[in-house]
Short mmCIF file of C-alpha atoms in Angstrom, two decimals:
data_model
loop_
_atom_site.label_atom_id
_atom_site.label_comp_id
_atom_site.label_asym_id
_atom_site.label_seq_id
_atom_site.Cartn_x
_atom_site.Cartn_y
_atom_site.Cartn_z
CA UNK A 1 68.69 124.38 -33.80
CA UNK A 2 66.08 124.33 -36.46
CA UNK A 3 64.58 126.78 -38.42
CA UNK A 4 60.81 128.09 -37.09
CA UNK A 5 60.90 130.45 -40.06
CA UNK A 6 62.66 130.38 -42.97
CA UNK A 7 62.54 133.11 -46.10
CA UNK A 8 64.02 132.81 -49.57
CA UNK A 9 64.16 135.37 -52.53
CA UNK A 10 61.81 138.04 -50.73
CA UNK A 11 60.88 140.95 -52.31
CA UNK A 12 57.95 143.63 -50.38
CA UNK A 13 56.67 146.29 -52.07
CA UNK A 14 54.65 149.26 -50.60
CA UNK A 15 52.91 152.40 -52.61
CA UNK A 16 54.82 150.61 -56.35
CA UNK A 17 58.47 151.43 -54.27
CA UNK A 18 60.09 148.03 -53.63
CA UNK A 19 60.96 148.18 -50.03
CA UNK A 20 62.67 144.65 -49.09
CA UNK A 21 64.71 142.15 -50.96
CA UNK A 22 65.89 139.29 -48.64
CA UNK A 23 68.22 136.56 -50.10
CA UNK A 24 67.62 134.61 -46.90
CA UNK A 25 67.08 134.74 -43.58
CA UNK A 26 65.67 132.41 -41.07
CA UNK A 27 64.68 132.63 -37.31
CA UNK A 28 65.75 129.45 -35.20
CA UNK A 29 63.24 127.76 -32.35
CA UNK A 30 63.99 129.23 -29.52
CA UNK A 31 66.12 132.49 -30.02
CA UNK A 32 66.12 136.12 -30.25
CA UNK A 33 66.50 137.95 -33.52
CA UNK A 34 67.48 141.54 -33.59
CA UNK A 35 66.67 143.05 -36.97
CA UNK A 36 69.31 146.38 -36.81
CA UNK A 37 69.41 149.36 -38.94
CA UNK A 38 68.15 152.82 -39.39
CA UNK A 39 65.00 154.32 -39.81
CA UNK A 40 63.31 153.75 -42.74
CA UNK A 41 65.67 150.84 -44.12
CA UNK A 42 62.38 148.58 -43.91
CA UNK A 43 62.51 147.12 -40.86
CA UNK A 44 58.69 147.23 -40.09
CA UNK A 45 57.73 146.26 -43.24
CA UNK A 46 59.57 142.82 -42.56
CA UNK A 47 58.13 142.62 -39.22
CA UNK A 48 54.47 143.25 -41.02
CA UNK A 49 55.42 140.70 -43.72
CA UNK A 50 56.31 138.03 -41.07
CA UNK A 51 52.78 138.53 -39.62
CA UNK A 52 50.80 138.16 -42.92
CA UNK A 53 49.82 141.99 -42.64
CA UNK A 54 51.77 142.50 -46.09
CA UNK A 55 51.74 140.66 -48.72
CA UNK A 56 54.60 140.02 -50.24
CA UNK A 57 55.24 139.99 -53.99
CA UNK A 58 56.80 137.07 -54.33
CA UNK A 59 59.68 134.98 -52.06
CA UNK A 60 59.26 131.45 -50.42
CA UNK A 61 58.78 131.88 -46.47
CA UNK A 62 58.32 128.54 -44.71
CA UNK A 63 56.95 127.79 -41.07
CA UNK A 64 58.12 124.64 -39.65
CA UNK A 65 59.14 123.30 -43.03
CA UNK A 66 55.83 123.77 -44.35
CA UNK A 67 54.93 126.44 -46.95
CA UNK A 68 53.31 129.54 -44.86
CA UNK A 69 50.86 129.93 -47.79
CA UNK A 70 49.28 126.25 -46.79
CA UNK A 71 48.31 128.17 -43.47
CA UNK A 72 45.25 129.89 -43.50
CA UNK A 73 45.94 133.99 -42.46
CA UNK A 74 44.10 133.43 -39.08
CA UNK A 75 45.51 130.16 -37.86
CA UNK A 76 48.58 131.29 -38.73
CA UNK A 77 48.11 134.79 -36.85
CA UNK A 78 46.76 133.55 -33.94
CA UNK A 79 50.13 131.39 -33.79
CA UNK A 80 51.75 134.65 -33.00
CA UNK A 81 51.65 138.08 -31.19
CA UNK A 82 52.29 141.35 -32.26
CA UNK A 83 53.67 144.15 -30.19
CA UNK A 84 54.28 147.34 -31.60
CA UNK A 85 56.20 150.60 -30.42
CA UNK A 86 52.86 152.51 -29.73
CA UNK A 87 50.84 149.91 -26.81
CA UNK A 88 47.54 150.86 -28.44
CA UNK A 89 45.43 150.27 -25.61
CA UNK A 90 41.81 150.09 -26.19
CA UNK A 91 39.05 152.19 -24.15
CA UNK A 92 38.84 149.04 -21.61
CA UNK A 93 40.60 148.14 -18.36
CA UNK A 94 43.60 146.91 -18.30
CA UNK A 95 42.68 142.84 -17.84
CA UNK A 96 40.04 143.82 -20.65
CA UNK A 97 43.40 144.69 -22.94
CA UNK A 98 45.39 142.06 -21.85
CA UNK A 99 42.71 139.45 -22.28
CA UNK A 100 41.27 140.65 -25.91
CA UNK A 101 43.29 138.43 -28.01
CA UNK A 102 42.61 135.29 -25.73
CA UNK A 103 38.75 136.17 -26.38
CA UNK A 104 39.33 136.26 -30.11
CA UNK A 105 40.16 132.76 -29.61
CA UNK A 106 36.88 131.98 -27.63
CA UNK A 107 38.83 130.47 -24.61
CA UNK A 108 36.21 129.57 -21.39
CA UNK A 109 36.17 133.01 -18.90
CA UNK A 110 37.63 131.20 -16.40
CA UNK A 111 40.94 129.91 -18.19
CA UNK A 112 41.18 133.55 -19.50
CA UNK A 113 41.30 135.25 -16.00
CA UNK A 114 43.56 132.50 -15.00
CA UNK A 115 45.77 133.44 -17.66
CA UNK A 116 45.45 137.31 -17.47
CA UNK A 117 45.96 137.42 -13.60
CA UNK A 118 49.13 135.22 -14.27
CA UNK A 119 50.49 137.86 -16.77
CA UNK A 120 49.26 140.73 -14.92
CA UNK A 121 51.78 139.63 -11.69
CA UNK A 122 54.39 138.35 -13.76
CA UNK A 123 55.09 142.25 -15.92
CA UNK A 124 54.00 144.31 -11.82
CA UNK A 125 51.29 145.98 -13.11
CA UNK A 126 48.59 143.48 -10.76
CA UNK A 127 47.29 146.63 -8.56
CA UNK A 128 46.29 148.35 -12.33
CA UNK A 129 44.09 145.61 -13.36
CA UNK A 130 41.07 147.73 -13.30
CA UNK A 131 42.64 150.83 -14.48
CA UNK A 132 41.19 151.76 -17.67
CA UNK A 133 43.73 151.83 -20.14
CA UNK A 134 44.00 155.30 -21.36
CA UNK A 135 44.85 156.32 -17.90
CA UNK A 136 48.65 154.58 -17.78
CA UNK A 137 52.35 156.17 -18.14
CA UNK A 138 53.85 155.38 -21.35
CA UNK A 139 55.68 152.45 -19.07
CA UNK A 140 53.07 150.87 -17.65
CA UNK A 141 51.14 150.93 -21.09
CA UNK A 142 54.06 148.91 -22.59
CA UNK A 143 53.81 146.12 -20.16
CA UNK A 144 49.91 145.38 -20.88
CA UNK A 145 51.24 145.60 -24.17
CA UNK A 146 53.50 143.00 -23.80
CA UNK A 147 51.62 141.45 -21.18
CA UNK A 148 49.02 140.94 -24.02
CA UNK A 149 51.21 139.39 -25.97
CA UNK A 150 53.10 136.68 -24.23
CA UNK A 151 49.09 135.99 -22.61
CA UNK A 152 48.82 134.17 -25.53
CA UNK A 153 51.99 131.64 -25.65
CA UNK A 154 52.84 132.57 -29.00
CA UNK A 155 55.39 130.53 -30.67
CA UNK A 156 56.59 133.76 -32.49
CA UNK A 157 56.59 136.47 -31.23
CA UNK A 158 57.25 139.67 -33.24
CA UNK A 159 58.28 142.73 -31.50
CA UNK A 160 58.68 146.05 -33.22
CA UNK A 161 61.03 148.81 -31.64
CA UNK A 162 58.79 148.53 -28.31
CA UNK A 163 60.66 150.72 -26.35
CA UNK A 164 61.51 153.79 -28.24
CA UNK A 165 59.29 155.89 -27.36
CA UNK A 166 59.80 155.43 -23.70
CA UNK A 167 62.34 157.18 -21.45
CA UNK A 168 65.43 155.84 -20.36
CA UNK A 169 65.53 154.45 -16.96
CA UNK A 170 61.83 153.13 -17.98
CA UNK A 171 63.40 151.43 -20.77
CA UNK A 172 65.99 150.00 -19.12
CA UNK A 173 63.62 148.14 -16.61
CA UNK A 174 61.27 147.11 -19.05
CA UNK A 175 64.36 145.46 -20.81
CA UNK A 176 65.60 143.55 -18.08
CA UNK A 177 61.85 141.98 -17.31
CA UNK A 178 61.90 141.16 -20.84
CA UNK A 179 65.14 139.56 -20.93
CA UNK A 180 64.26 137.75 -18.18
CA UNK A 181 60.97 136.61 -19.30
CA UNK A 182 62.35 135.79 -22.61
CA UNK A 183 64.79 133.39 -21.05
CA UNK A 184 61.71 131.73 -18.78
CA UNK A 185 59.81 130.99 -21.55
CA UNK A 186 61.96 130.40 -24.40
CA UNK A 187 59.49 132.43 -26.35
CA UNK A 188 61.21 132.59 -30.56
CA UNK A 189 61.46 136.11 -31.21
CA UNK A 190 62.09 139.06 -34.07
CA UNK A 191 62.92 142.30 -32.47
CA UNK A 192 62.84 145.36 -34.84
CA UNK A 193 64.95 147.97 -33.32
CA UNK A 194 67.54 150.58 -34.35
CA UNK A 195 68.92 150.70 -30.68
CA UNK A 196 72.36 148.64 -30.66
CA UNK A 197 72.07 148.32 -26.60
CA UNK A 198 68.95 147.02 -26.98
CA UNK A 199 69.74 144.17 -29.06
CA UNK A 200 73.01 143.18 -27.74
CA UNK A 201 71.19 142.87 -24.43
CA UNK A 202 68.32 140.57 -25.78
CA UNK A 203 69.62 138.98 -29.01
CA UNK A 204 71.15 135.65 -29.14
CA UNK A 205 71.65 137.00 -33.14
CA UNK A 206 71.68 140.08 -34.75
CA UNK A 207 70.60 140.79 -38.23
CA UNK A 208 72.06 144.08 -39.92
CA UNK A 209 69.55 145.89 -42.45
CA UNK A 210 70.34 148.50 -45.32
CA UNK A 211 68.15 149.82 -47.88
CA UNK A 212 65.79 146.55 -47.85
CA UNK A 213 68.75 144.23 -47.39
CA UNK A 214 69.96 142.08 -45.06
CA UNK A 215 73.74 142.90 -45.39
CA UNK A 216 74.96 140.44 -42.41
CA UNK A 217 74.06 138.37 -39.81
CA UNK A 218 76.02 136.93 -36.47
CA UNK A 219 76.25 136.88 -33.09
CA UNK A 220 76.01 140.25 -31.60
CA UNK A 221 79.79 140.12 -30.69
CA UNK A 222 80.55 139.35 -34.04
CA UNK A 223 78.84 141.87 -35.75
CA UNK A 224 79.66 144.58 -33.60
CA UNK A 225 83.43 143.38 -33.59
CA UNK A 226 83.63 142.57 -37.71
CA UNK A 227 81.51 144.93 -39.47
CA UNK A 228 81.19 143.17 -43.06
CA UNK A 229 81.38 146.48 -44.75
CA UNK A 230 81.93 149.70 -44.14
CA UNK A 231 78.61 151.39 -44.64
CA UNK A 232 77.63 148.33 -41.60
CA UNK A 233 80.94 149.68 -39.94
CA UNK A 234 79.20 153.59 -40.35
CA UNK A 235 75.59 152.57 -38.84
CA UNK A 236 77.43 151.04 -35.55
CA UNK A 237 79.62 154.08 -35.30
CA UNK A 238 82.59 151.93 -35.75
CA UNK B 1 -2.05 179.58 -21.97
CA UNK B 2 -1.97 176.99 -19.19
CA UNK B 3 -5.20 176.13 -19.67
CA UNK B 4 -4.77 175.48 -23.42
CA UNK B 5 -1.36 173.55 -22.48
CA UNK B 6 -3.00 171.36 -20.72
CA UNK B 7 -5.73 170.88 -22.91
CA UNK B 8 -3.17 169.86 -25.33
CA UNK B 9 -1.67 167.42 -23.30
CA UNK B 10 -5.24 165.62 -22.78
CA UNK B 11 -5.68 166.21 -26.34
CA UNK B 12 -5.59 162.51 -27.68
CA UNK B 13 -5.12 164.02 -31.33
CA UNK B 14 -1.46 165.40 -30.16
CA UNK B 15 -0.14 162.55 -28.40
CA UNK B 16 -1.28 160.75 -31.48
CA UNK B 17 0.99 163.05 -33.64
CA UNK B 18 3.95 163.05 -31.43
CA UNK B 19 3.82 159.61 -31.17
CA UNK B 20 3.57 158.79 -34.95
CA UNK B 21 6.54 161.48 -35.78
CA UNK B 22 8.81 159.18 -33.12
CA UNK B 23 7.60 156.10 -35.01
CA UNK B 24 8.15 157.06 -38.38
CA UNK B 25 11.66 159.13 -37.48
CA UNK B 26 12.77 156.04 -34.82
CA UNK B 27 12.00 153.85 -38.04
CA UNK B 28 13.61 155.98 -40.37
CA UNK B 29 17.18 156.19 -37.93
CA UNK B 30 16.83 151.92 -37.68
CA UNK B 31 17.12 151.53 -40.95
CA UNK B 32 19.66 154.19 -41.53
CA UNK B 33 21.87 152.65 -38.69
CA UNK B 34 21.35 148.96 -40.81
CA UNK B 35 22.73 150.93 -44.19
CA UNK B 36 24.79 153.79 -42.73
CA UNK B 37 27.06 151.31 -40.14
CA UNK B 38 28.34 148.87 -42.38
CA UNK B 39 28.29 150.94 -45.41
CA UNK B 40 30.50 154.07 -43.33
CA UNK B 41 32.63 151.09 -42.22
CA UNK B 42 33.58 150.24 -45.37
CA UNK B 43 34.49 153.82 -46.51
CA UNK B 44 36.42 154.08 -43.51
CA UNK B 45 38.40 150.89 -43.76
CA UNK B 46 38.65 149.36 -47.18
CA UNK B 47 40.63 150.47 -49.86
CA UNK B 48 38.79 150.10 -53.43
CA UNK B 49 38.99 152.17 -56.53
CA UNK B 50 36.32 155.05 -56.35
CA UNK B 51 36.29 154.71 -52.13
CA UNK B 52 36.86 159.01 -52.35
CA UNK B 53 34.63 159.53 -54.79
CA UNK B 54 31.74 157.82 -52.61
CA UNK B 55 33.01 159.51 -50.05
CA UNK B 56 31.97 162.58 -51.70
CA UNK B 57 28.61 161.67 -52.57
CA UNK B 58 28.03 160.70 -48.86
CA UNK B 59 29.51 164.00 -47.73
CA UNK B 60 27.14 166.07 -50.21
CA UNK B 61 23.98 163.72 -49.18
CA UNK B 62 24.36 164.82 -46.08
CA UNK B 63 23.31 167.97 -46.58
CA UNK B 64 20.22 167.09 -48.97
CA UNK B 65 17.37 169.25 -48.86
CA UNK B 66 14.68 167.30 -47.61
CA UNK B 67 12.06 169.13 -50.24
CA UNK B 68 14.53 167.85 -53.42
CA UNK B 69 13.68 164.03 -51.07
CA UNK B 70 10.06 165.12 -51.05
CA UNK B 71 10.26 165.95 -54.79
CA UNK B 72 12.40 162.36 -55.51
CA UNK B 73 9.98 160.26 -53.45
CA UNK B 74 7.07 161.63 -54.27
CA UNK B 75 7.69 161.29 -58.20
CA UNK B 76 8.69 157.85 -57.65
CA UNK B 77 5.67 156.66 -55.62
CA UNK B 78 3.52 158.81 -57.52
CA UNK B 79 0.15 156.77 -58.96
CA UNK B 80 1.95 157.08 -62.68
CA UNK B 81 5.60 156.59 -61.18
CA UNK B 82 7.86 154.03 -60.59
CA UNK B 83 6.74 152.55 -57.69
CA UNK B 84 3.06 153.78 -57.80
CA UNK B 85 1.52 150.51 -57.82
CA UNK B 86 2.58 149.93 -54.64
CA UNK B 87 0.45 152.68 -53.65
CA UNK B 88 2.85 153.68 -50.52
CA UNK B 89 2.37 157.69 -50.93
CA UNK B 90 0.81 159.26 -48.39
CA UNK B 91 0.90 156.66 -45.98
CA UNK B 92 3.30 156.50 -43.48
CA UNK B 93 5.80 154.10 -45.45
CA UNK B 94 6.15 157.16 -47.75
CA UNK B 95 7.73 159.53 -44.72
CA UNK B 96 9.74 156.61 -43.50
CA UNK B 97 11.65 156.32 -47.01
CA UNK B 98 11.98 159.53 -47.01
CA UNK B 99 13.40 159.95 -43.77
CA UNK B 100 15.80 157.26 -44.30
CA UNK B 101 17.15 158.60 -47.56
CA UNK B 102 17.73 162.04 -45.40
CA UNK B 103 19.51 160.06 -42.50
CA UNK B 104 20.92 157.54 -44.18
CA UNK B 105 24.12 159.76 -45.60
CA UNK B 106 24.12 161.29 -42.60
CA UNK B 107 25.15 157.84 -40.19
CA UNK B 108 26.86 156.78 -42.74
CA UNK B 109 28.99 159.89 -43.18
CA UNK B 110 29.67 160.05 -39.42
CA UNK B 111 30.23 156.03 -38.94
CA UNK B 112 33.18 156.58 -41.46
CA UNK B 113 34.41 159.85 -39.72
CA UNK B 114 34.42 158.40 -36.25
CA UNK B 115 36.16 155.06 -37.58
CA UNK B 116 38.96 157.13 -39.46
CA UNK B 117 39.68 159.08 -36.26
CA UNK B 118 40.70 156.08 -34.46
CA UNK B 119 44.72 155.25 -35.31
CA UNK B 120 45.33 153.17 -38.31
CA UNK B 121 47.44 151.03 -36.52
CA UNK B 122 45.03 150.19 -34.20
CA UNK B 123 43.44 147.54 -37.22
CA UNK B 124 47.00 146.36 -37.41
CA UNK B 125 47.91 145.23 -34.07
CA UNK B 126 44.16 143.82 -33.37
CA UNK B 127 45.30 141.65 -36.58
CA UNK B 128 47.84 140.73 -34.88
CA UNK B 129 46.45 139.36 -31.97
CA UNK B 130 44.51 137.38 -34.13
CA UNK B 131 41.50 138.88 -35.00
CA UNK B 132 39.40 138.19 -37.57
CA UNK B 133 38.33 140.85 -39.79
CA UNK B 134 34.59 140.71 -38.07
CA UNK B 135 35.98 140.75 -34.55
CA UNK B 136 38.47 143.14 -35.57
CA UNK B 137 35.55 145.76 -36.68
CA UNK B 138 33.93 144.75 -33.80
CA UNK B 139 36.74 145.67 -31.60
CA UNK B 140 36.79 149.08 -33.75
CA UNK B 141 33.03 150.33 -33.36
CA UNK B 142 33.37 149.56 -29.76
CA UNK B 143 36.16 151.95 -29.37
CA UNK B 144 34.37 154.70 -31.66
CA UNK B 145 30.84 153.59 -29.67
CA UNK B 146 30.43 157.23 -28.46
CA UNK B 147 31.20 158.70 -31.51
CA UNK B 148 29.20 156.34 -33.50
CA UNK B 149 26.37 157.21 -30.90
CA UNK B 150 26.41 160.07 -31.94
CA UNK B 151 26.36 159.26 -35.35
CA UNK B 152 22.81 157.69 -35.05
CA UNK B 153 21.31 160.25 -33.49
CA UNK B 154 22.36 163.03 -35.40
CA UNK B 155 20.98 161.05 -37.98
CA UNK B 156 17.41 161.23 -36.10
CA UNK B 157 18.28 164.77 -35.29
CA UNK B 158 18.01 165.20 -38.93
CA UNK B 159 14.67 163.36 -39.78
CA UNK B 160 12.48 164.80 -36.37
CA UNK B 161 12.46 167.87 -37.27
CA UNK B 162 12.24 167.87 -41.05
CA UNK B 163 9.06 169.47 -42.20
CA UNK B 164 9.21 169.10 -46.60
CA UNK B 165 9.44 165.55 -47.31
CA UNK B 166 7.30 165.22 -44.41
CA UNK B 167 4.49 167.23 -46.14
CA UNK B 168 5.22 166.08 -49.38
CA UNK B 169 5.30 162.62 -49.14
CA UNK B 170 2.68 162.20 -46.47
CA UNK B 171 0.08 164.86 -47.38
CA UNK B 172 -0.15 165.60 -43.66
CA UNK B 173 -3.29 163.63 -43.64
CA UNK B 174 -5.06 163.82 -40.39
CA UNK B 175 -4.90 160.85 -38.01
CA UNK B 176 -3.10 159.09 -40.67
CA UNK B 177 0.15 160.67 -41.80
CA UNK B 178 0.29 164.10 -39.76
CA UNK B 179 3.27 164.51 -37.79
CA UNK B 180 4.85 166.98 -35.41
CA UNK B 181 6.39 169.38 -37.77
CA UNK B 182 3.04 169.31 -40.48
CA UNK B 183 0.76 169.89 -37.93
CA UNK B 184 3.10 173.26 -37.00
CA UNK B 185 2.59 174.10 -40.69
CA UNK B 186 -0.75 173.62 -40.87
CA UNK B 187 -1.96 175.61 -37.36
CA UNK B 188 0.25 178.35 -38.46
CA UNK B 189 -1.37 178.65 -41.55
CA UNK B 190 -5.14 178.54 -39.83
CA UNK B 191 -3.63 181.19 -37.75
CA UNK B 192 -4.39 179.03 -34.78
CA UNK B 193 -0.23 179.90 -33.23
CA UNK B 194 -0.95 179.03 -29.87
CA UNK B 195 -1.41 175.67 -30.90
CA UNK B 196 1.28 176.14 -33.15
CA UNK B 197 3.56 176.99 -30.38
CA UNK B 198 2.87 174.41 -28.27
CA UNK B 199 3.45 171.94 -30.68
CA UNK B 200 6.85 173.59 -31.47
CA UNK B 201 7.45 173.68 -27.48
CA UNK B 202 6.91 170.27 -27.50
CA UNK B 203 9.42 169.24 -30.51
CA UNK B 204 11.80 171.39 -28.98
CA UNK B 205 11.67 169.49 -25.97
CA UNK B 206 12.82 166.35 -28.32
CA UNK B 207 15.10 168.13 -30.14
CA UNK B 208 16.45 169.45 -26.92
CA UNK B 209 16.84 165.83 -25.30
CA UNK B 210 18.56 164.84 -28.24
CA UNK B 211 21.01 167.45 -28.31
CA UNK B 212 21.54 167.56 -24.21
CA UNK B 213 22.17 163.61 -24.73
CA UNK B 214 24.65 163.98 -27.67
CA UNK B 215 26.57 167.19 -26.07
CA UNK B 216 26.83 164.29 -22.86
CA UNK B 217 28.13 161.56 -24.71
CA UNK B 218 30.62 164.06 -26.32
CA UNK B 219 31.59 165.42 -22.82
CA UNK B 220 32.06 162.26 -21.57
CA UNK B 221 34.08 160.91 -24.20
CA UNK B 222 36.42 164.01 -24.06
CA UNK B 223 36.66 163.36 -20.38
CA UNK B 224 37.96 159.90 -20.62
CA UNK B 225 41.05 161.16 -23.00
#
């Protein structure tokens, strides 16, 4: 596999409080990376670092080889989609919300309904097309929201703790469409999440985080089965 | 009373006022909007040193006293002022600058108050769709529209009915610079109130409309959530 993403020598700060320090770390074409840990280890502030939304302070974080400071902001953001745990929908229908990044990228109408319809069938939530968006369950919200997202054939996408707020049979639906659509199109992934289920069932590699650190990095068998340390060992309620 | 209602109506000199006091206020709110939107966006969004303490002055400018305007404007068009030589007092220019430095904290204030409501993550994950900042602040005023609505015309709320810069300013000059609320003053002070009245009937009737249309959009807005 090669690297999509690579990140050297990392260090985020946010209100003068250093919040990440990452050795290295790299996300591989094609794969699904669970970042693990608990709240408030700094989890979202990677996520937000990996989409440009925070700068860092300094640390070398490559795209394809290529410095990601070559790319401008934009190009580089509309490479990607963001999905976060809230869907904030905006006061629009539903294909409105599902089609406003495509429009940010000036795409013909027609291409953009072809798209949108396609997405709208493919996450069950066709009959709500015209629903406006304010009027969904906290379910159906998070599949425009990720309907929105894979709309635009991102070649990251960046996915932070998207199901946490939802309950759990919901959850455990939405999870298996995602797994399933993750594995259709390949899609290169960073999940945030604190839930070990959750990223055993999507990850092809899990990535541990304490206190700003990356402390190890594995399969999700292999984590879960060798704990590097014990505070790791603690978090999975080993 | 009827009689003298409708003698007002056919009265070319009143349609003549009400018309110029919608002019000069409509004006006044335009230019407002073209200050008050992208300046309240600002204070809303951006983060840069001093961004509270211009919030402040915003928040107390929108409760100016129009006379302390009057006073401002008038001293600076004044013959012997700083802008005399452009000989703008007492025409309607003067009322419109006056107006606008009455409304103009007052959009602005409410722009950045309707903005701040929305969530803050909201300018994240547009960002991450891949907006650009002017699409993304696009995206935001269209989700605060009824809010922002409102905004504008509280701000001509403000400027209709103001009477001191009015007066000041314009010098209530007949067929040139008399408006709604200076013509009030000046038929109560001839003692000629049923005129008066009717004049005040009619820019309560605006005043009304504006209100009834603002207390909508609210409604409807706090239907939709």
């Amino acid at each position: 596999m090669t690297a999509l993403l690579e990140i050297r020598d990392l260090t985020v700060c946010r209100d003068n409080r250093q919040v990440l320090e990452i050795n290295a770390l790299s996300v591989e074409k094609g794969e699904v990376l669970a970042i693990i840990g608990p709240n408030g280890t700094g989890k979202s502030s990677l996520l937000l670092t990996l989409a440009r939304l925070l700068q860092p302070e300094k640390g070398d974080l490559r795209w394809d080889g290529m410095p990601l400071s070559a790319l401008n902001p934009l190009d580089y953001r509309r490479r990607i989609a963001l999905v976060l745990q809230e869907p904030l929908l905006l006061d629009a229908s539903v294909f409105e919300n599902i089609a406003i990044g495509l429009r940010y990228r000036g795409l013909p109408s027609d291409e953009i309904r072809e798209r949108v319809n396609k997405w709208l069938a493919r996450v069950g939530i066709e009959s709500l097309s015209k629903r406006p968006g304010a009027r969904l369950s906290g379910g159906e919200a998070q599949r425009v929201s990720l309907a929105r997202a894979f709309v635009l054939n991102p070649e990251l996408l960046l996915l932070d703790e998207p199901f946490s707020a939802l309950d759990a049979p919901t959850r455990l639906r939405l999870l298996d469409d995602l797994k399933s659509i993750l594995n259709e199109t390949n899609t290169t992934t960073v999940l945030i999440t604190h839930d070990l289920k959750e990223a055993a069932r999507l990850a092809s590699r899990v990535a541990v985080m304490l206190q700003g650190k990356i402390v190890q990095i594995g399969s999700p068998q292999e984590v879960f089965a060798n704990p590097a340390s014990a505070d790791i060992a603690a978090f999975l309620g080993l | 009373m009827m009689e003298l209602f409708n003698s007002l109506f056919s009265d070319p000199e009143v349609l003549e006022v009400t018309l110029l006091s919608l002019k000069v206020s409509g004006i006044a709110t335009l230019i407002s909007l073209v200050i008050g939107l992208p300046l309240g966006t600002l204070l809303a969004l951006a983060k840069f040193p001093g961004r509270s303490f211009m919030l402040s002055i915003i928040n107390t400018g929108m409760a100016l006293p129009p006379v302390v305007v009057g006073l401002a404007v008038a001293m600076t068009l004044w013959r012997s002022g700083l802008l005399g030589d452009l000989r703008l007092i007492y025409t309607p220019a003067a009322i419109i600058i006056a107006q606008t430095i009455i409304a103009a904290p007052v959009v602005t204030g409410l722009t950045a108050a309707a903005l701040q409501q929305l969530d803050p993550r909201l300018q994240l994950q547009l960002l991450g769709l891949g907006a650009s900042t002017p699409q993304m602040v696009l995206t935001l005023w269209r989700e605060a529209r009824l809010p922002l609505l409102a905004a504008l015309m509280a701000g001509f709320g403000s400027v209709i009915s103001e009477v001191g810069a009015s007066m000041m300013v314009g010098g209530n000059i007949k067929g040139q610079t008399r408006v709604l609320t200076t013509a009030i003053v000046l038929e109560t002070n001839k003692g000629e109130f049923e005129r008066a009245i009717i004049l005040g009937a009619l820019l309560l009737t605006i005043t009304f409309l504006i209100n009834y249309a603002l207390t909508w959009i609210q409604q409807r807005g706090a239907k939709q959530r």
